[in-house]
């Protein structure tokens, strides 16, 4: 009886461990996906800002050539 109870407790413990692992993997995937979205958004913003700087520098260069 004690051994059966011990086996049931071990099975329950193992199931809980598997559940915790699955929850952790899910949360990790959510964080990974969110970080990828943030990096993509930041890169798009940087690309836009660099394009604006390039346009501004081109305008300044054109004005300097005219003088």
PDB file of N, CA and C in Angstrom, residues 16-47:
ATOM      1  N   UNK A  16       3.063  17.193 -12.569  1.00  0.00           N
ATOM      2  CA  UNK A  16       3.183  18.614 -12.225  1.00  0.00           C
ATOM      3  C   UNK A  16       4.448  19.218 -12.828  1.00  0.00           C
ATOM      4  N   UNK A  17       5.529  18.469 -12.789  1.00  0.00           N
ATOM      5  CA  UNK A  17       6.785  18.941 -13.388  1.00  0.00           C
ATOM      6  C   UNK A  17       6.610  19.145 -14.886  1.00  0.00           C
ATOM      7  N   UNK A  18       5.960  18.198 -15.553  1.00  0.00           N
ATOM      8  CA  UNK A  18       5.720  18.326 -16.996  1.00  0.00           C
ATOM      9  C   UNK A  18       4.838  19.530 -17.296  1.00  0.00           C
ATOM     10  N   UNK A  19       3.842  19.764 -16.458  1.00  0.00           N
ATOM     11  CA  UNK A  19       2.967  20.920 -16.639  1.00  0.00           C
ATOM     12  C   UNK A  19       3.747  22.223 -16.468  1.00  0.00           C
ATOM     13  N   UNK A  20       4.589  22.276 -15.458  1.00  0.00           N
ATOM     14  CA  UNK A  20       5.412  23.468 -15.231  1.00  0.00           C
ATOM     15  C   UNK A  20       6.348  23.693 -16.416  1.00  0.00           C
ATOM     16  N   UNK A  21       6.946  22.627 -16.929  1.00  0.00           N
ATOM     17  CA  UNK A  21       7.827  22.755 -18.092  1.00  0.00           C
ATOM     18  C   UNK A  21       7.065  23.279 -19.303  1.00  0.00           C
ATOM     19  N   UNK A  22       5.858  22.760 -19.519  1.00  0.00           N
ATOM     20  CA  UNK A  22       5.048  23.210 -20.656  1.00  0.00           C
ATOM     21  C   UNK A  22       4.667  24.679 -20.507  1.00  0.00           C
ATOM     22  N   UNK A  23       4.291  25.082 -19.294  1.00  0.00           N
ATOM     23  CA  UNK A  23       3.945  26.485 -19.052  1.00  0.00           C
ATOM     24  C   UNK A  23       5.157  27.385 -19.267  1.00  0.00           C
ATOM     25  N   UNK A  24       6.307  26.941 -18.799  1.00  0.00           N
ATOM     26  CA  UNK A  24       7.531  27.712 -18.979  1.00  0.00           C
ATOM     27  C   UNK A  24       7.850  27.875 -20.459  1.00  0.00           C
ATOM     28  N   UNK A  25       7.731  26.783 -21.216  1.00  0.00           N
ATOM     29  CA  UNK A  25       8.016  26.850 -22.650  1.00  0.00           C
ATOM     30  C   UNK A  25       7.056  27.796 -23.357  1.00  0.00           C
ATOM     31  N   UNK A  26       5.788  27.777 -22.952  1.00  0.00           N
ATOM     32  CA  UNK A  26       4.802  28.673 -23.547  1.00  0.00           C
ATOM     33  C   UNK A  26       5.148  30.131 -23.244  1.00  0.00           C
ATOM     34  N   UNK A  27       5.464  30.420 -21.986  1.00  0.00           N
ATOM     35  CA  UNK A  27       5.814  31.792 -21.617  1.00  0.00           C
ATOM     36  C   UNK A  27       7.090  32.240 -22.322  1.00  0.00           C
ATOM     37  N   UNK A  28       8.053  31.337 -22.420  1.00  0.00           N
ATOM     38  CA  UNK A  28       9.297  31.665 -23.115  1.00  0.00           C
ATOM     39  C   UNK A  28       9.017  31.987 -24.576  1.00  0.00           C
ATOM     40  N   UNK A  29       8.149  31.199 -25.213  1.00  0.00           N
ATOM     41  CA  UNK A  29       7.795  31.447 -26.617  1.00  0.00           C
ATOM     42  C   UNK A  29       7.109  32.800 -26.765  1.00  0.00           C
ATOM     43  N   UNK A  30       6.246  33.148 -25.820  1.00  0.00           N
ATOM     44  CA  UNK A  30       5.568  34.452 -25.869  1.00  0.00           C
ATOM     45  C   UNK A  30       6.585  35.589 -25.759  1.00  0.00           C
ATOM     46  N   UNK A  31       7.518  35.441 -24.823  1.00  0.00           N
ATOM     47  CA  UNK A  31       8.543  36.474 -24.638  1.00  0.00           C
ATOM     48  C   UNK A  31       9.422  36.575 -25.881  1.00  0.00           C
ATOM     49  N   UNK A  32       9.813  35.425 -26.435  1.00  0.00           N
ATOM     50  CA  UNK A  32      10.637  35.409 -27.649  1.00  0.00           C
ATOM     51  C   UNK A  32       9.920  36.107 -28.802  1.00  0.00           C
ATOM     52  N   UNK A  33       8.649  35.805 -28.976  1.00  0.00           N
ATOM     53  CA  UNK A  33       7.880  36.424 -30.058  1.00  0.00           C
ATOM     54  C   UNK A  33       7.735  37.926 -29.844  1.00  0.00           C
ATOM     55  N   UNK A  34       7.509  38.322 -28.604  1.00  0.00           N
ATOM     56  CA  UNK A  34       7.373  39.755 -28.307  1.00  0.00           C
ATOM     57  C   UNK A  34       8.690  40.488 -28.560  1.00  0.00           C
ATOM     58  N   UNK A  35       9.790  39.871 -28.167  1.00  0.00           N
ATOM     59  CA  UNK A  35      11.094  40.485 -28.414  1.00  0.00           C
ATOM     60  C   UNK A  35      11.350  40.617 -29.910  1.00  0.00           C
ATOM     61  N   UNK A  36      10.978  39.613 -30.681  1.00  0.00           N
ATOM     62  CA  UNK A  36      11.155  39.677 -32.137  1.00  0.00           C
ATOM     63  C   UNK A  36      10.330  40.818 -32.719  1.00  0.00           C
ATOM     64  N   UNK A  37       9.108  40.994 -32.220  1.00  0.00           N
ATOM     65  CA  UNK A  37       8.270  42.100 -32.688  1.00  0.00           C
ATOM     66  C   UNK A  37       8.892  43.448 -32.337  1.00  0.00           C
ATOM     67  N   UNK A  38       9.402  43.561 -31.114  1.00  0.00           N
ATOM     68  CA  UNK A  38      10.022  44.816 -30.680  1.00  0.00           C
ATOM     69  C   UNK A  38      11.260  45.133 -31.518  1.00  0.00           C
ATOM     70  N   UNK A  39      12.081  44.124 -31.790  1.00  0.00           N
ATOM     71  CA  UNK A  39      13.284  44.334 -32.604  1.00  0.00           C
ATOM     72  C   UNK A  39      12.890  44.752 -34.014  1.00  0.00           C
ATOM     73  N   UNK A  40      11.877  44.102 -34.576  1.00  0.00           N
ATOM     74  CA  UNK A  40      11.411  44.456 -35.918  1.00  0.00           C
ATOM     75  C   UNK A  40      10.911  45.891 -35.954  1.00  0.00           C
ATOM     76  N   UNK A  41      10.139  46.268 -34.946  1.00  0.00           N
ATOM     77  CA  UNK A  41       9.613  47.633 -34.876  1.00  0.00           C
ATOM     78  C   UNK A  41      10.754  48.650 -34.732  1.00  0.00           C
ATOM     79  N   UNK A  42      11.712  48.343 -33.868  1.00  0.00           N
ATOM     80  CA  UNK A  42      12.842  49.251 -33.663  1.00  0.00           C
ATOM     81  C   UNK A  42      13.677  49.385 -34.933  1.00  0.00           C
ATOM     82  N   UNK A  43      13.904  48.282 -35.624  1.00  0.00           N
ATOM     83  CA  UNK A  43      14.685  48.332 -36.862  1.00  0.00           C
ATOM     84  C   UNK A  43      13.975  49.160 -37.929  1.00  0.00           C
ATOM     85  N   UNK A  44      12.658  49.032 -38.011  1.00  0.00           N
ATOM     86  CA  UNK A  44      11.900  49.827 -38.983  1.00  0.00           C
ATOM     87  C   UNK A  44      12.006  51.309 -38.650  1.00  0.00           C
ATOM     88  N   UNK A  45      11.932  51.639 -37.364  1.00  0.00           N
ATOM     89  CA  UNK A  45      12.042  53.040 -36.953  1.00  0.00           C
ATOM     90  C   UNK A  45      13.440  53.578 -37.253  1.00  0.00           C
ATOM     91  N   UNK A  46      14.456  52.791 -36.970  1.00  0.00           N
ATOM     92  CA  UNK A  46      15.830  53.217 -37.250  1.00  0.00           C
ATOM     93  C   UNK A  46      16.029  53.418 -38.749  1.00  0.00           C
ATOM     94  N   UNK A  47      15.492  52.502 -39.548  1.00  0.00           N
ATOM     95  CA  UNK A  47      15.621  52.635 -41.005  1.00  0.00           C
ATOM     96  C   UNK A  47      14.950  53.911 -41.488  1.00  0.00           C
TER      97      UNK A  47
END
